[in-house]
PDB file of N, CA and C in Angstrom:
ATOM      1  N   UNK M  31      -1.345 -18.576  -6.358  1.00  0.00           N
ATOM      2  CA  UNK M  31      -0.851 -17.273  -6.325  1.00  0.00           C
ATOM      3  C   UNK M  31       0.265 -17.532  -7.073  1.00  0.00           C
ATOM      4  N   UNK M  32       1.085 -16.983  -8.446  1.00  0.00           N
ATOM      5  CA  UNK M  32       2.136 -17.257  -8.580  1.00  0.00           C
ATOM      6  C   UNK M  32       3.104 -16.518  -7.840  1.00  0.00           C
ATOM      7  N   UNK M  33       4.396 -16.729  -8.005  1.00  0.00           N
ATOM      8  CA  UNK M  33       5.853 -16.314  -6.922  1.00  0.00           C
ATOM      9  C   UNK M  33       5.648 -15.159  -7.711  1.00  0.00           C
ATOM     10  N   UNK M  34       5.436 -14.032  -8.978  1.00  0.00           N
ATOM     11  CA  UNK M  34       5.582 -12.888  -9.443  1.00  0.00           C
ATOM     12  C   UNK M  34       4.431 -11.879  -8.496  1.00  0.00           C
ATOM     13  N   UNK M  35       3.375 -12.508  -8.766  1.00  0.00           N
ATOM     14  CA  UNK M  35       2.393 -11.727  -8.065  1.00  0.00           C
ATOM     15  C   UNK M  35       1.895 -11.122  -6.514  1.00  0.00           C
ATOM     16  N   UNK M  36       3.086 -12.579  -6.119  1.00  0.00           N
ATOM     17  CA  UNK M  36       2.970 -12.667  -4.554  1.00  0.00           C
ATOM     18  C   UNK M  36       3.926 -11.374  -4.071  1.00  0.00           C
ATOM     19  N   UNK M  37       4.825 -11.785  -4.970  1.00  0.00           N
ATOM     20  CA  UNK M  37       5.982 -10.369  -5.138  1.00  0.00           C
ATOM     21  C   UNK M  37       5.646  -8.940  -5.096  1.00  0.00           C
ATOM     22  N   UNK M  38       4.739  -9.123  -5.607  1.00  0.00           N
ATOM     23  CA  UNK M  38       4.323  -7.639  -6.222  1.00  0.00           C
ATOM     24  C   UNK M  38       3.162  -6.769  -4.878  1.00  0.00           C
ATOM     25  N   UNK M  39       2.673  -8.040  -4.953  1.00  0.00           N
ATOM     26  CA  UNK M  39       1.559  -7.754  -3.147  1.00  0.00           C
ATOM     27  C   UNK M  39       2.705  -7.596  -2.326  1.00  0.00           C
ATOM     28  N   UNK M  40       3.341  -8.215  -1.885  1.00  0.00           N
ATOM     29  CA  UNK M  40       4.555  -7.986  -1.357  1.00  0.00           C
ATOM     30  C   UNK M  40       4.821  -6.485  -0.893  1.00  0.00           C
ATOM     31  N   UNK M  41       5.497  -6.135  -1.775  1.00  0.00           N
ATOM     32  CA  UNK M  41       5.682  -4.857  -2.148  1.00  0.00           C
ATOM     33  C   UNK M  41       5.041  -3.610  -2.264  1.00  0.00           C
ATOM     34  N   UNK M  42       3.527  -4.205  -2.065  1.00  0.00           N
ATOM     35  CA  UNK M  42       2.751  -3.471  -2.381  1.00  0.00           C
ATOM     36  C   UNK M  42       2.146  -2.885  -0.850  1.00  0.00           C
ATOM     37  N   UNK M  43       2.272  -3.584  -0.168  1.00  0.00           N
ATOM     38  CA  UNK M  43       1.731  -3.850   1.246  1.00  0.00           C
ATOM     39  C   UNK M  43       3.341  -3.226   1.879  1.00  0.00           C
ATOM     40  N   UNK M  44       4.318  -3.316   1.338  1.00  0.00           N
ATOM     41  CA  UNK M  44       5.529  -2.990   2.889  1.00  0.00           C
ATOM     42  C   UNK M  44       5.847  -1.371   1.659  1.00  0.00           C
ATOM     43  N   UNK M  45       5.286  -0.728   1.095  1.00  0.00           N
ATOM     44  CA  UNK M  45       5.428   0.592   0.885  1.00  0.00           C
ATOM     45  C   UNK M  45       4.364   1.218   1.696  1.00  0.00           C
ATOM     46  N   UNK M  46       2.934   0.693   1.924  1.00  0.00           N
ATOM     47  CA  UNK M  46       1.928   1.077   1.798  1.00  0.00           C
ATOM     48  C   UNK M  46       2.157   2.198   3.502  1.00  0.00           C
ATOM     49  N   UNK M  47       2.705   1.088   4.228  1.00  0.00           N
ATOM     50  CA  UNK M  47       2.219   1.556   5.800  1.00  0.00           C
ATOM     51  C   UNK M  47       3.410   2.965   5.537  1.00  0.00           C
ATOM     52  N   UNK M  48       4.687   2.609   5.495  1.00  0.00           N
ATOM     53  CA  UNK M  48       6.175   4.070   5.256  1.00  0.00           C
ATOM     54  C   UNK M  48       5.104   5.380   4.516  1.00  0.00           C
ATOM     55  N   UNK M  49       4.322   5.160   3.853  1.00  0.00           N
ATOM     56  CA  UNK M  49       3.460   6.167   2.978  1.00  0.00           C
ATOM     57  C   UNK M  49       2.756   6.966   3.941  1.00  0.00           C
ATOM     58  N   UNK M  50       1.400   5.631   4.104  1.00  0.00           N
ATOM     59  CA  UNK M  50       0.503   6.564   5.137  1.00  0.00           C
ATOM     60  C   UNK M  50       1.392   7.652   6.088  1.00  0.00           C
ATOM     61  N   UNK M  51       2.510   6.824   7.149  1.00  0.00           N
ATOM     62  CA  UNK M  51       3.590   7.322   8.179  1.00  0.00           C
ATOM     63  C   UNK M  51       3.366   8.731   7.622  1.00  0.00           C
ATOM     64  N   UNK M  52       4.405   8.978   5.664  1.00  0.00           N
ATOM     65  CA  UNK M  52       5.078  10.207   5.427  1.00  0.00           C
ATOM     66  C   UNK M  52       3.701  10.991   5.178  1.00  0.00           C
ATOM     67  N   UNK M  53       3.053  10.666   4.806  1.00  0.00           N
ATOM     68  CA  UNK M  53       1.617  11.453   4.750  1.00  0.00           C
ATOM     69  C   UNK M  53       0.917  12.227   6.202  1.00  0.00           C
ATOM     70  N   UNK M  54       1.275  11.613   7.127  1.00  0.00           N
ATOM     71  CA  UNK M  54       1.017  12.197   8.401  1.00  0.00           C
ATOM     72  C   UNK M  54       2.261  12.887   8.933  1.00  0.00           C
ATOM     73  N   UNK M  55       2.624  12.836   8.666  1.00  0.00           N
ATOM     74  CA  UNK M  55       4.087  13.449   9.575  1.00  0.00           C
ATOM     75  C   UNK M  55       4.513  14.834   8.134  1.00  0.00           C
ATOM     76  N   UNK M  56       3.984  14.750   6.977  1.00  0.00           N
ATOM     77  CA  UNK M  56       3.695  16.111   6.315  1.00  0.00           C
ATOM     78  C   UNK M  56       2.423  16.804   6.331  1.00  0.00           C
ATOM     79  N   UNK M  57       1.359  16.444   6.878  1.00  0.00           N
ATOM     80  CA  UNK M  57       0.917  17.279   7.622  1.00  0.00           C
ATOM     81  C   UNK M  57       0.843  17.568   8.671  1.00  0.00           C
ATOM     82  N   UNK M  58       2.084  17.290   9.506  1.00  0.00           N
ATOM     83  CA  UNK M  58       1.947  17.444  11.003  1.00  0.00           C
ATOM     84  C   UNK M  58       3.007  18.271  10.922  1.00  0.00           C
ATOM     85  N   UNK M  59       4.269  18.561   9.350  1.00  0.00           N
ATOM     86  CA  UNK M  59       5.009  19.493   9.308  1.00  0.00           C
ATOM     87  C   UNK M  59       4.479  20.882   8.408  1.00  0.00           C
ATOM     88  N   UNK M  60       3.482  20.568   7.880  1.00  0.00           N
ATOM     89  CA  UNK M  60       2.648  21.975   7.426  1.00  0.00           C
ATOM     90  C   UNK M  60       1.962  22.348   8.666  1.00  0.00           C
ATOM     91  N   UNK M  61       1.829  22.131   9.884  1.00  0.00           N
ATOM     92  CA  UNK M  61       0.723  23.049  10.968  1.00  0.00           C
ATOM     93  C   UNK M  61       1.415  23.396  11.828  1.00  0.00           C
ATOM     94  N   UNK M  62       2.434  22.649  11.968  1.00  0.00           N
ATOM     95  CA  UNK M  62       4.394  23.525  12.354  1.00  0.00           C
ATOM     96  C   UNK M  62       4.424  24.365  11.262  1.00  0.00           C
ATOM     97  N   UNK M  63       4.643  24.050  10.367  1.00  0.00           N
ATOM     98  CA  UNK M  63       5.236  25.505   9.597  1.00  0.00           C
ATOM     99  C   UNK M  63       4.384  26.728   9.505  1.00  0.00           C
ATOM    100  N   UNK M  64       3.072  26.558   9.515  1.00  0.00           N
ATOM    101  CA  UNK M  64       2.080  27.843   9.996  1.00  0.00           C
ATOM    102  C   UNK M  64       1.785  28.507  11.544  1.00  0.00           C
ATOM    103  N   UNK M  65       2.336  27.562  12.526  1.00  0.00           N
ATOM    104  CA  UNK M  65       1.855  27.773  14.004  1.00  0.00           C
ATOM    105  C   UNK M  65       3.725  28.529  14.409  1.00  0.00           C
ATOM    106  N   UNK M  66       4.624  27.287  13.789  1.00  0.00           N
ATOM    107  CA  UNK M  66       5.960  28.360  14.351  1.00  0.00           C
ATOM    108  C   UNK M  66       6.871  28.909  13.241  1.00  0.00           C
ATOM    109  N   UNK M  67       8.107  28.576  13.678  1.00  0.00           N
ATOM    110  CA  UNK M  67       9.355  28.845  12.757  1.00  0.00           C
ATOM    111  C   UNK M  67       9.841  27.141  12.208  1.00  0.00           C
ATOM    112  N   UNK M  68       9.635  26.853  12.778  1.00  0.00           N
ATOM    113  CA  UNK M  68       9.818  25.277  11.917  1.00  0.00           C
ATOM    114  C   UNK M  68       9.183  24.764  10.796  1.00  0.00           C
ATOM    115  N   UNK M  69      10.192  24.511   9.938  1.00  0.00           N
ATOM    116  CA  UNK M  69       9.466  24.383   8.505  1.00  0.00           C
ATOM    117  C   UNK M  69      10.712  23.246   8.121  1.00  0.00           C
ATOM    118  N   UNK M  70       9.841  22.167   8.060  1.00  0.00           N
ATOM    119  CA  UNK M  70      10.385  20.845   7.265  1.00  0.00           C
ATOM    120  C   UNK M  70       8.991  20.172   6.149  1.00  0.00           C
ATOM    121  N   UNK M  71       8.602  20.894   5.641  1.00  0.00           N
ATOM    122  CA  UNK M  71       8.053  20.597   4.525  1.00  0.00           C
ATOM    123  C   UNK M  71       8.650  20.253   3.798  1.00  0.00           C
ATOM    124  N   UNK M  72       9.263  20.542   2.700  1.00  0.00           N
ATOM    125  CA  UNK M  72      10.030  20.530   1.576  1.00  0.00           C
ATOM    126  C   UNK M  72      10.842  19.212   2.186  1.00  0.00           C
ATOM    127  N   UNK M  73      11.940  18.936   2.813  1.00  0.00           N
ATOM    128  CA  UNK M  73      12.466  17.498   3.695  1.00  0.00           C
ATOM    129  C   UNK M  73      11.012  16.615   3.124  1.00  0.00           C
ATOM    130  N   UNK M  74       9.876  16.715   3.780  1.00  0.00           N
ATOM    131  CA  UNK M  74       9.077  15.850   4.252  1.00  0.00           C
ATOM    132  C   UNK M  74       8.163  15.438   2.609  1.00  0.00           C
ATOM    133  N   UNK M  75       7.855  16.903   1.985  1.00  0.00           N
ATOM    134  CA  UNK M  75       7.129  16.441   1.438  1.00  0.00           C
ATOM    135  C   UNK M  75       7.640  15.910  -0.036  1.00  0.00           C
ATOM    136  N   UNK M  76       8.934  16.217  -0.299  1.00  0.00           N
ATOM    137  CA  UNK M  76      10.074  14.882  -1.007  1.00  0.00           C
ATOM    138  C   UNK M  76       9.994  13.095  -0.737  1.00  0.00           C
ATOM    139  N   UNK M  77       9.984  13.500   1.113  1.00  0.00           N
ATOM    140  CA  UNK M  77       9.755  11.934   1.362  1.00  0.00           C
ATOM    141  C   UNK M  77       8.370  10.756   0.795  1.00  0.00           C
ATOM    142  N   UNK M  78       7.559  11.984   1.318  1.00  0.00           N
ATOM    143  CA  UNK M  78       6.349  11.842   0.958  1.00  0.00           C
ATOM    144  C   UNK M  78       6.099  11.411  -1.041  1.00  0.00           C
ATOM    145  N   UNK M  79       6.755  12.769  -1.538  1.00  0.00           N
ATOM    146  CA  UNK M  79       6.149  12.321  -2.501  1.00  0.00           C
ATOM    147  C   UNK M  79       7.079  10.934  -3.448  1.00  0.00           C
ATOM    148  N   UNK M  80       8.271  10.740  -3.142  1.00  0.00           N
ATOM    149  CA  UNK M  80       8.647   9.679  -3.834  1.00  0.00           C
ATOM    150  C   UNK M  80       7.840   7.917  -3.276  1.00  0.00           C
ATOM    151  N   UNK M  81       7.514   8.365  -1.665  1.00  0.00           N
ATOM    152  CA  UNK M  81       6.349   7.380  -1.109  1.00  0.00           C
ATOM    153  C   UNK M  81       5.378   6.520  -1.810  1.00  0.00           C
ATOM    154  N   UNK M  82       4.898   7.981  -2.975  1.00  0.00           N
ATOM    155  CA  UNK M  82       3.718   7.606  -3.050  1.00  0.00           C
ATOM    156  C   UNK M  82       3.714   7.480  -4.551  1.00  0.00           C
ATOM    157  N   UNK M  83       4.589   7.891  -5.098  1.00  0.00           N
ATOM    158  CA  UNK M  83       5.129   7.575  -6.531  1.00  0.00           C
ATOM    159  C   UNK M  83       5.316   5.821  -6.521  1.00  0.00           C
ATOM    160  N   UNK M  84       6.143   5.453  -5.376  1.00  0.00           N
ATOM    161  CA  UNK M  84       6.759   4.520  -5.433  1.00  0.00           C
ATOM    162  C   UNK M  84       5.277   3.064  -4.961  1.00  0.00           C
ATOM    163  N   UNK M  85       4.196   3.887  -4.202  1.00  0.00           N
ATOM    164  CA  UNK M  85       3.154   2.932  -3.974  1.00  0.00           C
ATOM    165  C   UNK M  85       2.812   2.973  -5.152  1.00  0.00           C
ATOM    166  N   UNK M  86       2.058   4.025  -6.444  1.00  0.00           N
ATOM    167  CA  UNK M  86       1.828   4.178  -7.561  1.00  0.00           C
ATOM    168  C   UNK M  86       2.063   3.064  -8.177  1.00  0.00           C
ATOM    169  N   UNK M  87       3.237   3.162  -8.351  1.00  0.00           N
ATOM    170  CA  UNK M  87       3.771   2.180  -9.488  1.00  0.00           C
ATOM    171  C   UNK M  87       3.734   0.701  -8.709  1.00  0.00           C
ATOM    172  N   UNK M  88       4.604   0.533  -7.454  1.00  0.00           N
ATOM    173  CA  UNK M  88       3.888  -0.902  -6.630  1.00  0.00           C
ATOM    174  C   UNK M  88       2.111  -1.727  -7.131  1.00  0.00           C
ATOM    175  N   UNK M  89       1.374   0.372  -7.053  1.00  0.00           N
ATOM    176  CA  UNK M  89       0.155  -0.624  -7.594  1.00  0.00           C
ATOM    177  C   UNK M  89      -0.822  -0.588  -8.620  1.00  0.00           C
ATOM    178  N   UNK M  90      -0.210  -0.255  -9.357  1.00  0.00           N
ATOM    179  CA  UNK M  90      -0.103  -1.132 -10.963  1.00  0.00           C
ATOM    180  C   UNK M  90       0.019  -1.700 -11.509  1.00  0.00           C
ATOM    181  N   UNK M  91       1.320  -2.301 -11.153  1.00  0.00           N
ATOM    182  CA  UNK M  91       2.092  -4.319 -11.096  1.00  0.00           C
ATOM    183  C   UNK M  91       1.004  -5.009 -10.333  1.00  0.00           C
ATOM    184  N   UNK M  92       0.740  -4.468  -9.036  1.00  0.00           N
ATOM    185  CA  UNK M  92      -0.052  -5.408  -8.169  1.00  0.00           C
ATOM    186  C   UNK M  92      -1.199  -5.940  -9.014  1.00  0.00           C
ATOM    187  N   UNK M  93      -1.991  -4.981  -8.867  1.00  0.00           N
ATOM    188  CA  UNK M  93      -3.003  -4.266 -10.317  1.00  0.00           C
ATOM    189  C   UNK M  93      -2.989  -5.257 -11.481  1.00  0.00           C
ATOM    190  N   UNK M  94      -1.934  -4.807 -12.196  1.00  0.00           N
ATOM    191  CA  UNK M  94      -1.563  -6.033 -13.618  1.00  0.00           C
ATOM    192  C   UNK M  94      -1.772  -7.219 -13.154  1.00  0.00           C
ATOM    193  N   UNK M  95      -0.820  -7.569 -12.419  1.00  0.00           N
ATOM    194  CA  UNK M  95      -0.057  -9.080 -11.524  1.00  0.00           C
ATOM    195  C   UNK M  95      -1.955 -10.095 -11.018  1.00  0.00           C
ATOM    196  N   UNK M  96      -2.219  -9.445 -10.249  1.00  0.00           N
ATOM    197  CA  UNK M  96      -3.494  -9.499  -9.629  1.00  0.00           C
ATOM    198  C   UNK M  96      -4.081 -10.028 -10.085  1.00  0.00           C
ATOM    199  N   UNK M  97      -4.893  -9.269 -11.115  1.00  0.00           N
ATOM    200  CA  UNK M  97      -6.554  -8.986 -12.194  1.00  0.00           C
ATOM    201  C   UNK M  97      -6.945  -8.716 -11.269  1.00  0.00           C
ATOM    202  N   UNK M  98      -7.102  -7.343 -10.367  1.00  0.00           N
ATOM    203  CA  UNK M  98      -8.168  -7.390  -9.834  1.00  0.00           C
ATOM    204  C   UNK M  98      -9.176  -6.816 -10.255  1.00  0.00           C
ATOM    205  N   UNK M  99     -10.031  -6.739  -9.716  1.00  0.00           N
ATOM    206  CA  UNK M  99     -11.558  -5.533 -10.452  1.00  0.00           C
ATOM    207  C   UNK M  99     -11.475  -4.033 -10.542  1.00  0.00           C
ATOM    208  N   UNK M 100     -11.360  -3.375 -11.297  1.00  0.00           N
ATOM    209  CA  UNK M 100     -11.661  -2.236 -10.987  1.00  0.00           C
ATOM    210  C   UNK M 100     -11.995  -1.559  -9.559  1.00  0.00           C
ATOM    211  N   UNK M 101     -12.693  -2.100  -9.006  1.00  0.00           N
ATOM    212  CA  UNK M 101     -13.818  -1.700  -7.480  1.00  0.00           C
ATOM    213  C   UNK M 101     -12.367  -1.996  -6.935  1.00  0.00           C
ATOM    214  N   UNK M 102     -11.706  -2.622  -6.922  1.00  0.00           N
ATOM    215  CA  UNK M 102     -10.561  -3.502  -6.186  1.00  0.00           C
ATOM    216  C   UNK M 102      -9.580  -1.994  -5.904  1.00  0.00           C
ATOM    217  N   UNK M 103      -9.089  -2.155  -7.644  1.00  0.00           N
ATOM    218  CA  UNK M 103      -8.305  -1.410  -8.052  1.00  0.00           C
ATOM    219  C   UNK M 103      -8.386  -0.082  -7.672  1.00  0.00           C
ATOM    220  N   UNK M 104      -9.378  -0.152  -7.348  1.00  0.00           N
ATOM    221  CA  UNK M 104      -9.719   2.151  -6.991  1.00  0.00           C
ATOM    222  C   UNK M 104      -9.745   2.137  -5.827  1.00  0.00           C
ATOM    223  N   UNK M 105      -9.982   1.112  -4.569  1.00  0.00           N
ATOM    224  CA  UNK M 105      -9.847   0.717  -3.145  1.00  0.00           C
ATOM    225  C   UNK M 105      -8.546   1.440  -2.382  1.00  0.00           C
ATOM    226  N   UNK M 106      -7.702   0.491  -3.619  1.00  0.00           N
ATOM    227  CA  UNK M 106      -6.197   0.314  -3.173  1.00  0.00           C
ATOM    228  C   UNK M 106      -5.845   1.946  -3.652  1.00  0.00           C
ATOM    229  N   UNK M 107      -6.346   2.457  -4.974  1.00  0.00           N
ATOM    230  CA  UNK M 107      -5.431   3.614  -4.727  1.00  0.00           C
ATOM    231  C   UNK M 107      -5.955   5.185  -4.508  1.00  0.00           C
ATOM    232  N   UNK M 108      -7.818   4.353  -3.719  1.00  0.00           N
ATOM    233  CA  UNK M 108      -7.793   5.658  -3.120  1.00  0.00           C
ATOM    234  C   UNK M 108      -7.326   5.542  -1.983  1.00  0.00           C
ATOM    235  N   UNK M 109      -7.295   5.169  -0.735  1.00  0.00           N
ATOM    236  CA  UNK M 109      -6.668   3.858   0.225  1.00  0.00           C
ATOM    237  C   UNK M 109      -5.300   5.154   0.189  1.00  0.00           C
ATOM    238  N   UNK M 110      -4.851   5.343  -0.889  1.00  0.00           N
ATOM    239  CA  UNK M 110      -3.165   5.389  -0.392  1.00  0.00           C
ATOM    240  C   UNK M 110      -3.428   7.384  -0.747  1.00  0.00           C
ATOM    241  N   UNK M 111      -4.223   8.058  -1.143  1.00  0.00           N
ATOM    242  CA  UNK M 111      -4.257   9.062  -0.820  1.00  0.00           C
ATOM    243  C   UNK M 111      -5.528   9.749  -0.038  1.00  0.00           C
ATOM    244  N   UNK M 112      -5.756   8.988   0.659  1.00  0.00           N
ATOM    245  CA  UNK M 112      -6.138   9.508   2.720  1.00  0.00           C
ATOM    246  C   UNK M 112      -4.854   9.484   3.752  1.00  0.00           C
ATOM    247  N   UNK M 113      -5.239  10.119   4.506  1.00  0.00           N
ATOM    248  CA  UNK M 113      -4.021  10.365   5.376  1.00  0.00           C
ATOM    249  C   UNK M 113      -3.385   9.223   5.624  1.00  0.00           C
ATOM    250  N   UNK M 114      -4.565   8.216   5.809  1.00  0.00           N
ATOM    251  CA  UNK M 114      -3.987   7.345   7.263  1.00  0.00           C
ATOM    252  C   UNK M 114      -4.544   5.822   6.735  1.00  0.00           C
ATOM    253  N   UNK M 115      -5.046   6.149   5.247  1.00  0.00           N
ATOM    254  CA  UNK M 115      -5.393   4.861   4.492  1.00  0.00           C
ATOM    255  C   UNK M 115      -3.863   3.521   4.120  1.00  0.00           C
ATOM    256  N   UNK M 116      -3.390   3.905   4.123  1.00  0.00           N
ATOM    257  CA  UNK M 116      -1.851   3.186   4.097  1.00  0.00           C
ATOM    258  C   UNK M 116      -1.778   1.806   4.747  1.00  0.00           C
ATOM    259  N   UNK M 117      -2.388   2.504   6.014  1.00  0.00           N
ATOM    260  CA  UNK M 117      -2.929   1.451   7.058  1.00  0.00           C
ATOM    261  C   UNK M 117      -3.718   0.388   6.768  1.00  0.00           C
ATOM    262  N   UNK M 118      -4.831   0.910   6.234  1.00  0.00           N
ATOM    263  CA  UNK M 118      -5.824   0.178   6.228  1.00  0.00           C
ATOM    264  C   UNK M 118      -5.549  -0.806   4.680  1.00  0.00           C
ATOM    265  N   UNK M 119      -4.592  -0.658   3.312  1.00  0.00           N
ATOM    266  CA  UNK M 119      -4.819  -0.822   2.411  1.00  0.00           C
ATOM    267  C   UNK M 119      -3.233  -2.214   2.753  1.00  0.00           C
ATOM    268  N   UNK M 120      -3.031  -2.075   3.907  1.00  0.00           N
ATOM    269  CA  UNK M 120      -1.502  -2.739   3.918  1.00  0.00           C
ATOM    270  C   UNK M 120      -2.147  -3.888   5.445  1.00  0.00           C
ATOM    271  N   UNK M 121      -3.068  -3.723   6.209  1.00  0.00           N
ATOM    272  CA  UNK M 121      -3.954  -4.685   6.861  1.00  0.00           C
ATOM    273  C   UNK M 121      -4.617  -5.943   5.391  1.00  0.00           C
ATOM    274  N   UNK M 122      -5.600  -4.692   4.675  1.00  0.00           N
ATOM    275  CA  UNK M 122      -5.975  -5.583   3.817  1.00  0.00           C
ATOM    276  C   UNK M 122      -5.089  -6.719   2.438  1.00  0.00           C
ATOM    277  N   UNK M 123      -3.940  -5.788   2.604  1.00  0.00           N
ATOM    278  CA  UNK M 123      -2.938  -7.086   1.399  1.00  0.00           C
ATOM    279  C   UNK M 123      -2.538  -8.150   2.669  1.00  0.00           C
ATOM    280  N   UNK M 124      -1.931  -7.553   3.605  1.00  0.00           N
ATOM    281  CA  UNK M 124      -1.633  -8.875   4.349  1.00  0.00           C
ATOM    282  C   UNK M 124      -2.519  -9.750   4.315  1.00  0.00           C
ATOM    283  N   UNK M 125      -4.554  -9.333   4.899  1.00  0.00           N
ATOM    284  CA  UNK M 125      -4.746 -10.860   5.046  1.00  0.00           C
ATOM    285  C   UNK M 125      -5.307 -11.440   3.531  1.00  0.00           C
ATOM    286  N   UNK M 126      -5.327 -10.719   2.237  1.00  0.00           N
ATOM    287  CA  UNK M 126      -5.395 -11.243   0.892  1.00  0.00           C
ATOM    288  C   UNK M 126      -4.108 -12.657   0.384  1.00  0.00           C
ATOM    289  N   UNK M 127      -2.798 -11.653   1.004  1.00  0.00           N
ATOM    290  CA  UNK M 127      -1.882 -12.523   0.869  1.00  0.00           C
ATOM    291  C   UNK M 127      -1.895 -14.196   2.022  1.00  0.00           C
ATOM    292  N   UNK M 128      -2.079 -13.926   2.853  1.00  0.00           N
ATOM    293  CA  UNK M 128      -2.717 -15.029   3.828  1.00  0.00           C
ATOM    294  C   UNK M 128      -3.679 -15.404   3.164  1.00  0.00           C
ATOM    295  N   UNK M 129      -4.712 -15.072   2.665  1.00  0.00           N
ATOM    296  CA  UNK M 129      -5.533 -15.590   2.411  1.00  0.00           C
ATOM    297  C   UNK M 129      -5.349 -16.974   1.105  1.00  0.00           C
ATOM    298  N   UNK M 130      -4.535 -16.593   0.247  1.00  0.00           N
ATOM    299  CA  UNK M 130      -3.983 -17.245  -0.859  1.00  0.00           C
ATOM    300  C   UNK M 130      -2.804 -18.116  -0.973  1.00  0.00           C
ATOM    301  N   UNK M 131      -1.727 -17.593   0.520  1.00  0.00           N
ATOM    302  CA  UNK M 131      -0.982 -18.817   0.521  1.00  0.00           C
ATOM    303  C   UNK M 131      -1.858 -20.001   1.611  1.00  0.00           C
ATOM    304  N   UNK M 132      -3.662 -19.847   2.512  1.00  0.00           N
ATOM    305  CA  UNK M 132      -3.905 -21.187   2.686  1.00  0.00           C
ATOM    306  C   UNK M 132      -4.401 -21.619   1.568  1.00  0.00           C
ATOM    307  N   UNK M 133      -5.187 -20.988   0.793  1.00  0.00           N
ATOM    308  CA  UNK M 133      -5.660 -21.891  -0.696  1.00  0.00           C
ATOM    309  C   UNK M 133      -4.742 -22.501  -1.400  1.00  0.00           C
ATOM    310  N   UNK M 134      -3.780 -21.909  -1.323  1.00  0.00           N
ATOM    311  CA  UNK M 134      -2.640 -23.042  -2.095  1.00  0.00           C
ATOM    312  C   UNK M 134      -2.634 -24.171  -1.059  1.00  0.00           C
ATOM    313  N   UNK M 135      -2.012 -23.705  -0.224  1.00  0.00           N
ATOM    314  CA  UNK M 135      -1.457 -25.064   0.566  1.00  0.00           C
ATOM    315  C   UNK M 135      -2.698 -26.063   0.766  1.00  0.00           C
ATOM    316  N   UNK M 136      -3.963 -25.715   0.863  1.00  0.00           N
ATOM    317  CA  UNK M 136      -5.039 -26.074  -0.012  1.00  0.00           C
ATOM    318  C   UNK M 136      -5.188 -27.627  -0.555  1.00  0.00           C
ATOM    319  N   UNK M 137      -5.137 -26.954  -1.538  1.00  0.00           N
ATOM    320  CA  UNK M 137      -5.548 -27.121  -2.904  1.00  0.00           C
ATOM    321  C   UNK M 137      -4.051 -27.938  -3.528  1.00  0.00           C
ATOM    322  N   UNK M 138      -2.760 -27.911  -2.142  1.00  0.00           N
ATOM    323  CA  UNK M 138      -1.360 -28.333  -2.668  1.00  0.00           C
ATOM    324  C   UNK M 138      -2.005 -30.337  -1.871  1.00  0.00           C
ATOM    325  N   UNK M 139      -2.463 -29.624  -0.587  1.00  0.00           N
ATOM    326  CA  UNK M 139      -3.041 -30.723   0.049  1.00  0.00           C
ATOM    327  C   UNK M 139      -3.807 -32.065  -0.879  1.00  0.00           C
ATOM    328  N   UNK M 140      -4.501 -31.736  -1.568  1.00  0.00           N
ATOM    329  CA  UNK M 140      -5.840 -31.987  -2.421  1.00  0.00           C
ATOM    330  C   UNK M 140      -7.173 -30.894  -1.088  1.00  0.00           C
ATOM    331  N   UNK M 141      -7.017 -30.473  -0.307  1.00  0.00           N
ATOM    332  CA  UNK M 141      -8.239 -30.838   0.789  1.00  0.00           C
ATOM    333  C   UNK M 141      -9.718 -30.377  -0.627  1.00  0.00           C
ATOM    334  N   UNK M 142      -9.415 -29.171  -1.287  1.00  0.00           N
ATOM    335  CA  UNK M 142      -9.845 -28.213  -1.620  1.00  0.00           C
ATOM    336  C   UNK M 142      -9.700 -28.929  -3.472  1.00  0.00           C
ATOM    337  N   UNK M 143     -10.391 -28.907  -4.204  1.00  0.00           N
ATOM    338  CA  UNK M 143      -9.961 -28.673  -5.856  1.00  0.00           C
ATOM    339  C   UNK M 143     -10.457 -27.105  -6.340  1.00  0.00           C
ATOM    340  N   UNK M 144     -10.264 -26.370  -5.830  1.00  0.00           N
ATOM    341  CA  UNK M 144     -10.177 -24.752  -6.505  1.00  0.00           C
ATOM    342  C   UNK M 144      -8.603 -24.632  -6.594  1.00  0.00           C
TER     343      UNK M 144
END
């Protein structure tokens, strides 16, 4: 994995957990808006919207650079629209990055020919 691909995946990973947190907070704010006089939906809506747009931009960049299959790219996109999906995306992306580092080190040391 080259540096630009690793950076693209890292950016996606770093924005996935905050995006998931903002989605959950937006859901809580929506419930509070309906049940109390507390209305933080406009603020949380904007925060979540910005994080979601960043996620989609970083997702598209990572898909392009990592040459994911359509199935893998669709999985990461679907995880972005599920309330806690960002946490699963972050975990899966972290594992993918760790596996790439291990494979790179193994190739460098001549352990494997891949």
